[in-house]
Tab-separated table of C-alpha atoms in Angstrom:
chain	number	residue	atom	x	y	z
V	29	MET	CA	-26.529	-4.618	-42.772
V	30	THR	CA	-26.625	-3.050	-46.007
V	31	ASP	CA	-30.893	-1.680	-47.774
V	32	ALA	CA	-30.050	-5.260	-50.048
V	33	GLN	CA	-30.156	-7.082	-46.573
V	34	SER	CA	-32.978	-5.296	-44.566
V	35	VAL	CA	-35.509	-6.724	-46.393
V	36	VAL	CA	-35.070	-8.922	-43.153
V	37	ARG	CA	-37.094	-7.168	-41.452
V	38	ASP	CA	-40.438	-8.252	-41.725
V	39	ALA	CA	-39.140	-11.629	-40.296
V	40	LEU	CA	-38.344	-8.914	-36.838
V	41	PRO	CA	-40.383	-10.058	-33.832
V	42	GLU	CA	-43.579	-7.762	-33.824
V	43	PRO	CA	-43.036	-5.837	-29.569
V	44	ALA	CA	-45.898	-6.066	-27.766
V	45	TRP	CA	-46.326	-2.317	-27.598
V	46	MET	CA	-47.229	-2.624	-31.897
V	47	GLU	CA	-49.952	-5.633	-31.917
V	48	GLY	CA	-52.044	-3.299	-28.618
V	49	ARG	CA	-50.106	-5.642	-26.360
V	50	GLY	CA	-49.077	-3.147	-23.344
V	51	GLY	CA	-45.791	-2.603	-23.011
V	52	GLN	CA	-43.056	0.540	-23.408
V	53	PRO	CA	-42.813	1.939	-27.654
V	54	GLU	CA	-39.289	0.740	-28.184
V	55	GLY	CA	-36.938	4.083	-28.420
V	56	TYR	CA	-34.507	2.501	-30.869
V	57	CYS	CA	-35.056	1.449	-34.383
V	58	HIS	CA	-34.432	-3.328	-34.644
V	59	ARG	CA	-31.628	-2.686	-37.440
V	60	GLN	CA	-29.473	-0.173	-35.637
V	61	MET	CA	-30.029	-2.674	-32.705
V	62	LEU	CA	-28.776	-5.465	-34.449
V	63	ASP	CA	-25.778	-3.958	-36.694
V	64	ALA	CA	-24.781	-3.044	-33.234
V	65	VAL	CA	-24.791	-6.596	-32.319
V	66	PHE	CA	-23.459	-7.677	-35.222
V	67	TYR	CA	-20.615	-5.206	-35.339
V	68	VAL	CA	-19.365	-6.730	-31.599
V	69	THR	CA	-19.738	-10.597	-33.115
V	70	ASP	CA	-17.515	-9.688	-36.094
V	71	ASN	CA	-15.412	-7.633	-34.896
V	72	GLY	CA	-14.516	-9.157	-31.477
V	73	ILE	CA	-14.489	-6.150	-29.765
V	74	GLU	CA	-15.766	-4.970	-25.439
V	75	TRP	CA	-19.172	-3.665	-25.103
V	76	ARG	CA	-17.788	-0.487	-23.958
V	77	ALA	CA	-16.013	-0.233	-26.477
V	78	MET	CA	-18.337	0.445	-29.451
V	79	PRO	CA	-18.712	3.404	-31.586
V	80	VAL	CA	-20.196	6.226	-30.967
V	81	ASP	CA	-22.309	5.359	-34.523
V	82	PHE	CA	-24.351	3.338	-32.689
V	83	PRO	CA	-27.069	3.435	-29.808
V	84	ALA	CA	-25.309	3.352	-26.395
V	85	TRP	CA	-23.033	0.067	-25.266
V	86	ASP	CA	-25.513	-0.415	-22.378
V	87	ARG	CA	-28.721	0.261	-24.396
V	88	VAL	CA	-27.256	-2.770	-27.329
V	89	TYR	CA	-26.539	-5.073	-24.304
V	90	ALA	CA	-29.652	-4.623	-22.547
V	91	PHE	CA	-31.878	-5.047	-26.466
V	92	PHE	CA	-29.086	-8.815	-26.874
V	93	ARG	CA	-29.436	-10.237	-23.834
V	94	ARG	CA	-33.270	-9.460	-23.440
V	95	TRP	CA	-33.552	-11.011	-26.134
V	96	ARG	CA	-31.603	-14.257	-25.758
V	97	LYS	CA	-33.038	-15.077	-22.227
V	98	GLN	CA	-37.001	-14.424	-24.800
V	99	GLY	CA	-35.371	-16.206	-27.453
V	100	LEU	CA	-36.586	-13.692	-30.053
V	101	ALA	CA	-33.161	-14.089	-31.481
V	102	GLY	CA	-33.985	-17.977	-32.148
V	103	GLU	CA	-36.735	-17.014	-33.537
V	104	LEU	CA	-35.557	-14.563	-36.193
V	105	HIS	CA	-33.016	-17.129	-37.077
V	106	ASP	CA	-35.213	-19.847	-37.720
V	107	ARG	CA	-37.075	-17.567	-39.449
V	108	LEU	CA	-34.703	-16.423	-42.252
V	109	ARG	CA	-33.240	-20.059	-42.117
V	110	GLY	CA	-37.090	-21.092	-43.277
V	111	ARG	CA	-36.468	-17.988	-45.839
V	112	VAL	CA	-33.193	-19.411	-47.881
V	113	ARG	CA	-34.721	-22.764	-47.901
V	114	THR	CA	-37.463	-21.878	-49.600
V	115	THR	CA	-35.957	-19.866	-51.996
V	116	GLU	CA	-33.492	-22.804	-53.053
V	117	GLY	CA	-36.370	-24.883	-52.903
V	118	ARG	CA	-36.684	-26.766	-50.031
V	119	ASP	CA	-39.005	-27.492	-48.035
V	120	ARG	CA	-38.799	-25.582	-44.759
V	121	GLU	CA	-38.442	-27.761	-42.142
V	122	PRO	CA	-34.710	-29.536	-42.846
V	123	SER	CA	-35.845	-33.893	-42.970
V	124	ALA	CA	-31.862	-34.466	-42.494
V	125	GLY	CA	-29.416	-33.459	-40.376
V	126	ILE	CA	-25.359	-33.886	-39.703
V	127	ILE	CA	-23.852	-32.995	-36.099
V	128	ASP	CA	-20.049	-31.959	-35.638
V	129	SER	CA	-18.460	-30.246	-33.098
V	130	GLN	CA	-15.308	-27.881	-32.410
V	131	SER	CA	-13.289	-27.095	-29.884
V	132	VAL	CA	-11.781	-23.110	-29.206
V	133	LYS	CA	-9.601	-21.768	-26.482
V	134	ALA	CA	-10.780	-20.042	-23.835
V	135	ALA	CA	-9.669	-16.158	-22.473
V	136	ALA	CA	-9.058	-15.860	-19.181
V	137	SER	CA	-11.815	-14.331	-18.371
V	138	VAL	CA	-13.627	-17.236	-18.970
V	139	PRO	CA	-14.843	-19.361	-15.085
V	140	ALA	CA	-13.194	-22.462	-14.293
V	141	VAL	CA	-16.405	-24.459	-13.646
V	142	SER	CA	-17.569	-23.988	-17.448
V	143	ARG	CA	-14.277	-24.557	-19.067
V	144	GLY	CA	-12.256	-28.147	-19.785
V	145	TYR	CA	-8.924	-29.690	-21.933
V	146	ASP	CA	-10.086	-31.800	-24.481
V	147	GLY	CA	-7.056	-33.987	-25.417
V	148	GLY	CA	-7.562	-34.637	-28.560
V	149	LYS	CA	-7.053	-31.082	-30.118
V	150	LYS	CA	-4.945	-30.153	-27.328
V	151	VAL	CA	-7.755	-27.045	-26.494
V	152	ASN	CA	-7.955	-25.528	-22.907
V	153	GLY	CA	-11.375	-23.979	-23.288
V	154	ARG	CA	-14.845	-24.314	-24.372
V	155	ARG	CA	-16.697	-27.189	-27.377
V	156	ARG	CA	-19.487	-26.113	-29.461
V	157	HIS	CA	-21.707	-28.488	-31.038
V	158	VAL	CA	-23.478	-28.217	-33.966
V	159	ILE	CA	-26.523	-29.205	-36.066
V	160	THR	CA	-26.990	-27.969	-39.307
V	161	ASP	CA	-28.752	-29.132	-41.994
V	162	SER	CA	-28.324	-30.215	-45.007
V	163	LEU	CA	-27.783	-26.457	-47.099
V	164	GLY	CA	-25.456	-25.962	-43.833
V	165	LEU	CA	-27.959	-23.279	-42.226
V	166	LEU	CA	-27.636	-23.757	-38.610
V	167	LEU	CA	-29.696	-26.010	-36.649
V	168	MET	CA	-28.664	-26.106	-33.010
V	169	VAL	CA	-25.875	-24.732	-31.250
V	170	TRP	CA	-25.154	-26.547	-28.204
V	171	VAL	CA	-21.467	-24.647	-26.330
V	172	THR	CA	-20.054	-27.346	-23.467
V	173	ALA	CA	-16.200	-27.235	-21.396
V	174	ALA	CA	-14.065	-29.015	-23.924
V	175	ASP	CA	-13.814	-32.064	-22.067
V	176	VAL	CA	-17.003	-33.161	-23.036
V	177	THR	CA	-17.044	-35.538	-25.181
V	178	ASP	CA	-18.951	-35.659	-28.774
V	179	ARG	CA	-21.678	-38.324	-27.436
V	180	GLN	CA	-22.250	-36.620	-23.984
V	181	ALA	CA	-22.973	-34.145	-26.099
V	182	ALA	CA	-25.149	-35.406	-28.541
V	183	ARG	CA	-27.608	-37.499	-25.929
V	184	ALA	CA	-28.768	-33.978	-24.903
V	185	MET	CA	-29.369	-32.509	-28.027
V	186	LEU	CA	-30.273	-35.342	-30.422
V	187	PRO	CA	-33.803	-35.064	-27.754
V	188	VAL	CA	-33.901	-31.162	-28.669
V	189	LEU	CA	-33.611	-31.485	-32.183
V	190	ARG	CA	-35.893	-34.334	-32.392
V	191	THR	CA	-38.913	-32.297	-30.582
V	192	ARG	CA	-38.282	-29.271	-32.270
V	193	PHE	CA	-37.778	-30.414	-36.076
V	194	ARG	CA	-40.127	-33.845	-36.412
V	195	LYS	CA	-39.046	-34.317	-39.678
V	196	ILE	CA	-35.782	-35.181	-39.377
V	197	THR	CA	-34.768	-38.959	-39.457
V	198	LEU	CA	-31.935	-39.080	-40.610
V	199	VAL	CA	-28.470	-37.821	-38.695
V	200	TRP	CA	-25.246	-37.768	-40.527
V	201	ALA	CA	-22.320	-37.818	-38.024
V	202	ASP	CA	-18.198	-38.906	-37.699
V	203	GLY	CA	-16.908	-41.113	-35.763
V	204	GLY	CA	-16.850	-39.763	-32.476
V	205	TYR	CA	-20.327	-40.100	-32.334
V	206	THR	CA	-19.600	-44.185	-33.143
V	207	GLY	CA	-20.996	-46.958	-30.103
V	208	CYS	CA	-24.197	-46.907	-28.145
V	209	LEU	CA	-25.218	-43.825	-28.916
V	210	VAL	CA	-26.387	-44.785	-32.460
V	211	THR	CA	-28.789	-48.152	-31.297
V	212	TRP	CA	-29.696	-45.393	-28.392
V	213	ALA	CA	-30.863	-42.803	-30.490
V	214	LYS	CA	-32.552	-45.859	-33.098
V	215	GLY	CA	-34.852	-47.519	-29.680
V	216	LYS	CA	-35.566	-44.187	-27.772
V	217	LEU	CA	-35.544	-41.606	-30.338
V	218	GLN	CA	-36.473	-43.663	-33.323
V	219	LEU	CA	-33.437	-41.259	-35.069
V	220	THR	CA	-31.637	-43.280	-37.656
V	221	LEU	CA	-27.309	-42.019	-36.814
V	222	GLN	CA	-25.269	-42.821	-39.811
V	223	ILE	CA	-21.568	-42.917	-39.662
V	224	VAL	CA	-19.247	-41.294	-42.386
V	225	LYS	CA	-15.568	-42.436	-41.799
V	226	ARG	CA	-12.786	-41.718	-43.466
V	227	SER	CA	-11.332	-44.701	-44.848
V	228	ASP	CA	-8.032	-46.396	-43.669
V	229	ASP	CA	-6.438	-46.110	-47.756
V	230	MET	CA	-7.566	-42.434	-47.274
V	231	THR	CA	-3.997	-40.131	-47.601
V	232	GLY	CA	-4.091	-36.011	-47.153
V	233	PHE	CA	-7.368	-33.705	-47.197
V	234	VAL	CA	-10.241	-35.612	-48.865
V	235	VAL	CA	-13.948	-34.635	-48.964
V	236	LEU	CA	-16.026	-36.564	-47.547
V	237	PRO	CA	-19.770	-37.148	-48.100
V	238	ARG	CA	-22.367	-34.796	-45.809
V	239	ARG	CA	-19.656	-33.889	-42.979
V	240	TRP	CA	-18.080	-31.153	-45.276
V	241	LEU	CA	-21.423	-29.354	-44.903
V	242	VAL	CA	-20.881	-28.639	-41.131
V	243	GLU	CA	-17.533	-28.125	-41.798
V	244	ARG	CA	-18.361	-25.594	-43.835
V	245	SER	CA	-20.525	-24.082	-41.372
V	246	LEU	CA	-17.689	-24.144	-38.304
V	247	GLY	CA	-15.687	-22.305	-40.842
V	248	TRP	CA	-18.366	-20.011	-41.396
V	249	LEU	CA	-18.530	-19.437	-38.241
V	250	MET	CA	-14.789	-18.931	-36.899
V	251	ARG	CA	-14.875	-15.838	-39.701
V	252	SER	CA	-16.867	-14.035	-36.727
V	253	ARG	CA	-13.578	-13.333	-34.556
V	254	ARG	CA	-15.610	-13.224	-31.234
V	255	LEU	CA	-15.969	-16.861	-31.461
V	256	VAL	CA	-11.715	-16.919	-32.394
V	257	ARG	CA	-11.410	-17.278	-28.596
V	258	ASP	CA	-14.282	-17.758	-26.272
V	259	PHE	CA	-14.728	-14.655	-24.193
V	260	GLU	CA	-18.371	-15.411	-22.992
V	261	ALA	CA	-17.824	-14.919	-19.027
V	262	SER	CA	-21.455	-16.273	-18.373
V	263	ARG	CA	-21.540	-19.676	-16.314
V	264	PHE	CA	-22.799	-21.755	-16.628
V	265	GLN	CA	-23.305	-26.450	-16.366
V	266	ARG	CA	-20.574	-28.074	-17.813
V	267	GLY	CA	-23.040	-29.860	-19.464
V	268	GLY	CA	-23.550	-27.291	-21.580
V	269	SER	CA	-27.070	-25.235	-22.891
V	270	ALA	CA	-28.532	-24.035	-25.528
V	271	ALA	CA	-29.146	-20.657	-23.819
V	272	SER	CA	-25.930	-19.560	-23.337
V	273	SER	CA	-24.396	-16.255	-24.180
V	274	PRO	CA	-21.687	-18.686	-26.120
V	275	ALA	CA	-24.261	-20.605	-27.753
V	276	ALA	CA	-26.601	-16.765	-28.383
V	277	ARG	CA	-23.234	-15.695	-29.997
V	278	ALA	CA	-23.020	-18.506	-31.998
V	279	SER	CA	-26.638	-17.477	-33.281
V	280	ALA	CA	-25.805	-14.529	-34.340
V	281	SER	CA	-23.037	-14.568	-36.463
V	282	SER	CA	-25.126	-17.180	-38.295
V	283	THR	CA	-27.358	-14.676	-38.708
V	284	ARG	CA	-25.410	-12.962	-40.264
V	285	ALA	CA	-24.180	-15.116	-42.862
V	286	ILE	CA	-27.351	-16.486	-43.198
V	287	THR	CA	-28.782	-12.889	-44.667
V	288	ARG	CA	-25.848	-12.288	-46.900
V	289	ARG	CA	-26.827	-15.608	-48.246
V	290	SER	CA	-30.457	-14.623	-48.456
V	291	ASN	CA	-29.583	-11.823	-50.419
V	292	THR	CA	-27.223	-13.951	-52.795
V	293	ALA	CA	-30.654	-16.203	-53.505
V	294	SER	CA	-33.090	-13.235	-54.132
V	295	ALA	CA	-30.231	-12.595	-56.303
V	296	THR	CA	-29.891	-16.244	-58.092
V	297	PRO	CA	-33.554	-18.113	-58.663
V	298	SER	CA	-33.156	-21.558	-57.335
V	299	PRO	CA	-33.649	-23.639	-60.408
V	300	ALA	CA	-37.409	-23.827	-59.300
V	301	ARG	CA	-37.685	-20.373	-59.121
V	302	ILE	CA	-36.552	-20.031	-62.672
V	303	ARG	CA	-39.385	-22.791	-63.658
V	304	SER	CA	-41.623	-20.898	-61.925
V	305	ALA	CA	-40.750	-17.923	-63.498
V	306	SER	CA	-40.825	-19.530	-67.101
V	307	ALA	CA	-44.303	-20.668	-65.911
V	308	TRP	CA	-45.792	-17.155	-65.256
V	309	ARG	CA	-44.532	-16.054	-68.893
V	310	ALA	CA	-46.118	-18.701	-70.825
V	311	SER	CA	-48.834	-17.907	-69.481
V	312	THR	CA	-48.653	-13.932	-70.295
V	313	ALA	CA	-47.734	-14.558	-73.420
V	314	ALA	CA	-50.588	-16.779	-73.652
V	315	ARG	CA	-53.373	-14.368	-72.586
V	316	ALA	CA	-51.896	-11.571	-73.863
V	317	ALA	CA	-52.067	-13.436	-77.543
V	318	VAL	CA	-55.674	-13.680	-76.104
V	319	SER	CA	-56.094	-10.137	-75.813
V	320	ARG	CA	-54.850	-9.170	-78.730
V	321	SER	CA	-56.940	-11.869	-81.305
V	322	SER	CA	-59.956	-10.776	-78.866
V	323	SER	CA	-62.103	-6.392	-79.160
V	324	LYS	CA	-62.101	-6.364	-75.226
V	325	PRO	CA	-58.328	-6.859	-73.213
V	326	ILE	CA	-58.324	-10.000	-70.356
V	327	THR	CA	-57.428	-8.892	-66.870
V	328	ASP	CA	-56.175	-10.485	-64.519
V	329	ALA	CA	-58.417	-10.866	-60.917
V	330	THR	CA	-56.290	-7.307	-59.862
V	331	GLY	CA	-58.506	-5.821	-62.983
V	332	TYR	CA	-54.695	-4.637	-64.274
V	333	LEU	CA	-54.203	-5.677	-67.065
V	334	PRO	CA	-50.436	-8.400	-66.311
V	335	ILE	CA	-47.220	-6.804	-67.882
V	336	ALA	CA	-43.872	-7.956	-67.856
V	337	GLU	CA	-41.051	-6.685	-65.545
V	338	ASN	CA	-38.637	-5.562	-67.847
V	339	GLU	CA	-41.474	-4.321	-70.205
V	340	LEU	CA	-42.229	-1.212	-67.524
V	341	ASN	CA	-40.899	1.937	-68.205
V	342	VAL	CA	-39.918	4.419	-65.307
V	343	ARG	CA	-40.411	7.598	-67.922
V	344	THR	CA	-44.196	6.323	-68.217
V	345	LEU	CA	-45.005	6.576	-64.204
V	346	PRO	CA	-46.187	10.180	-62.666
V	347	ARG	CA	-42.855	12.246	-61.760
V	348	ARG	CA	-43.694	11.623	-57.977
V	349	HIS	CA	-44.239	7.515	-58.460
V	350	ARG	CA	-40.672	7.311	-60.245
V	351	HIS	CA	-38.354	6.391	-57.303
V	352	HIS	CA	-40.241	3.833	-56.351
V	353	ALA	CA	-40.157	1.682	-59.841
């Protein structure tokens, strides 16, 4: 994590000992721990093969396992997703989603109780079922055996999605979610499941509306070597789980991608931020004009003269404050 991406530290959950709720102070910085988890996920190495530049591998694994069980990793991911959506001019809580799945091969260490054979993709392993928002940001991950169909996983995922995101009323899906699932979601969950199909007269590669967003998100996940093949030996039910170690790996990879996107979004303002900045400049110019016409300078609510950021001269600051400008 670079210095520019480390601005996500204010989105990290606060430890109990820092809020006076007891507990022993932590011995390692959260940035070091997150860097170690991201390194393992991106490079696909074993925990014991972690370089000496990071903390001890057992401490990092204990940190990752504790955050996964207590839901802190998901909380960090949700905060960063809300920040990116706000930067892009969207509401923090989405109102629509896209659902899809991806089958990956499983290593020999994966137990037979949590793996299966996908006859359509000819893959023996596990399947990741993901739901993203209209920006392609991850909302939910559900890892099952590869022989679990899309409709079976959607029956378990959609009620949880409806509970976590009350504003979502529309979900786009492919042809694998057709059938009675559409009427069940409409009647039980008041959720519209819209199927985006590929027409029969299409030939070659065609970008389908809405579905390309979740396909791009699945491609982002495959950039992490730890997710190209499922190595997690944790046991869970064949029906899947959102709190399993494979799902936490996918969330960690998505968190890494969101930190990069958050850094890019802060460097490239959205149209909403540009309009807000233009209104601020116009207000500052009007106040400066009134200040020049009057004998007494007009200050803002803090008591300081309004000044544009590009008008700040570092050489006018005291020497001890120049490195903060």
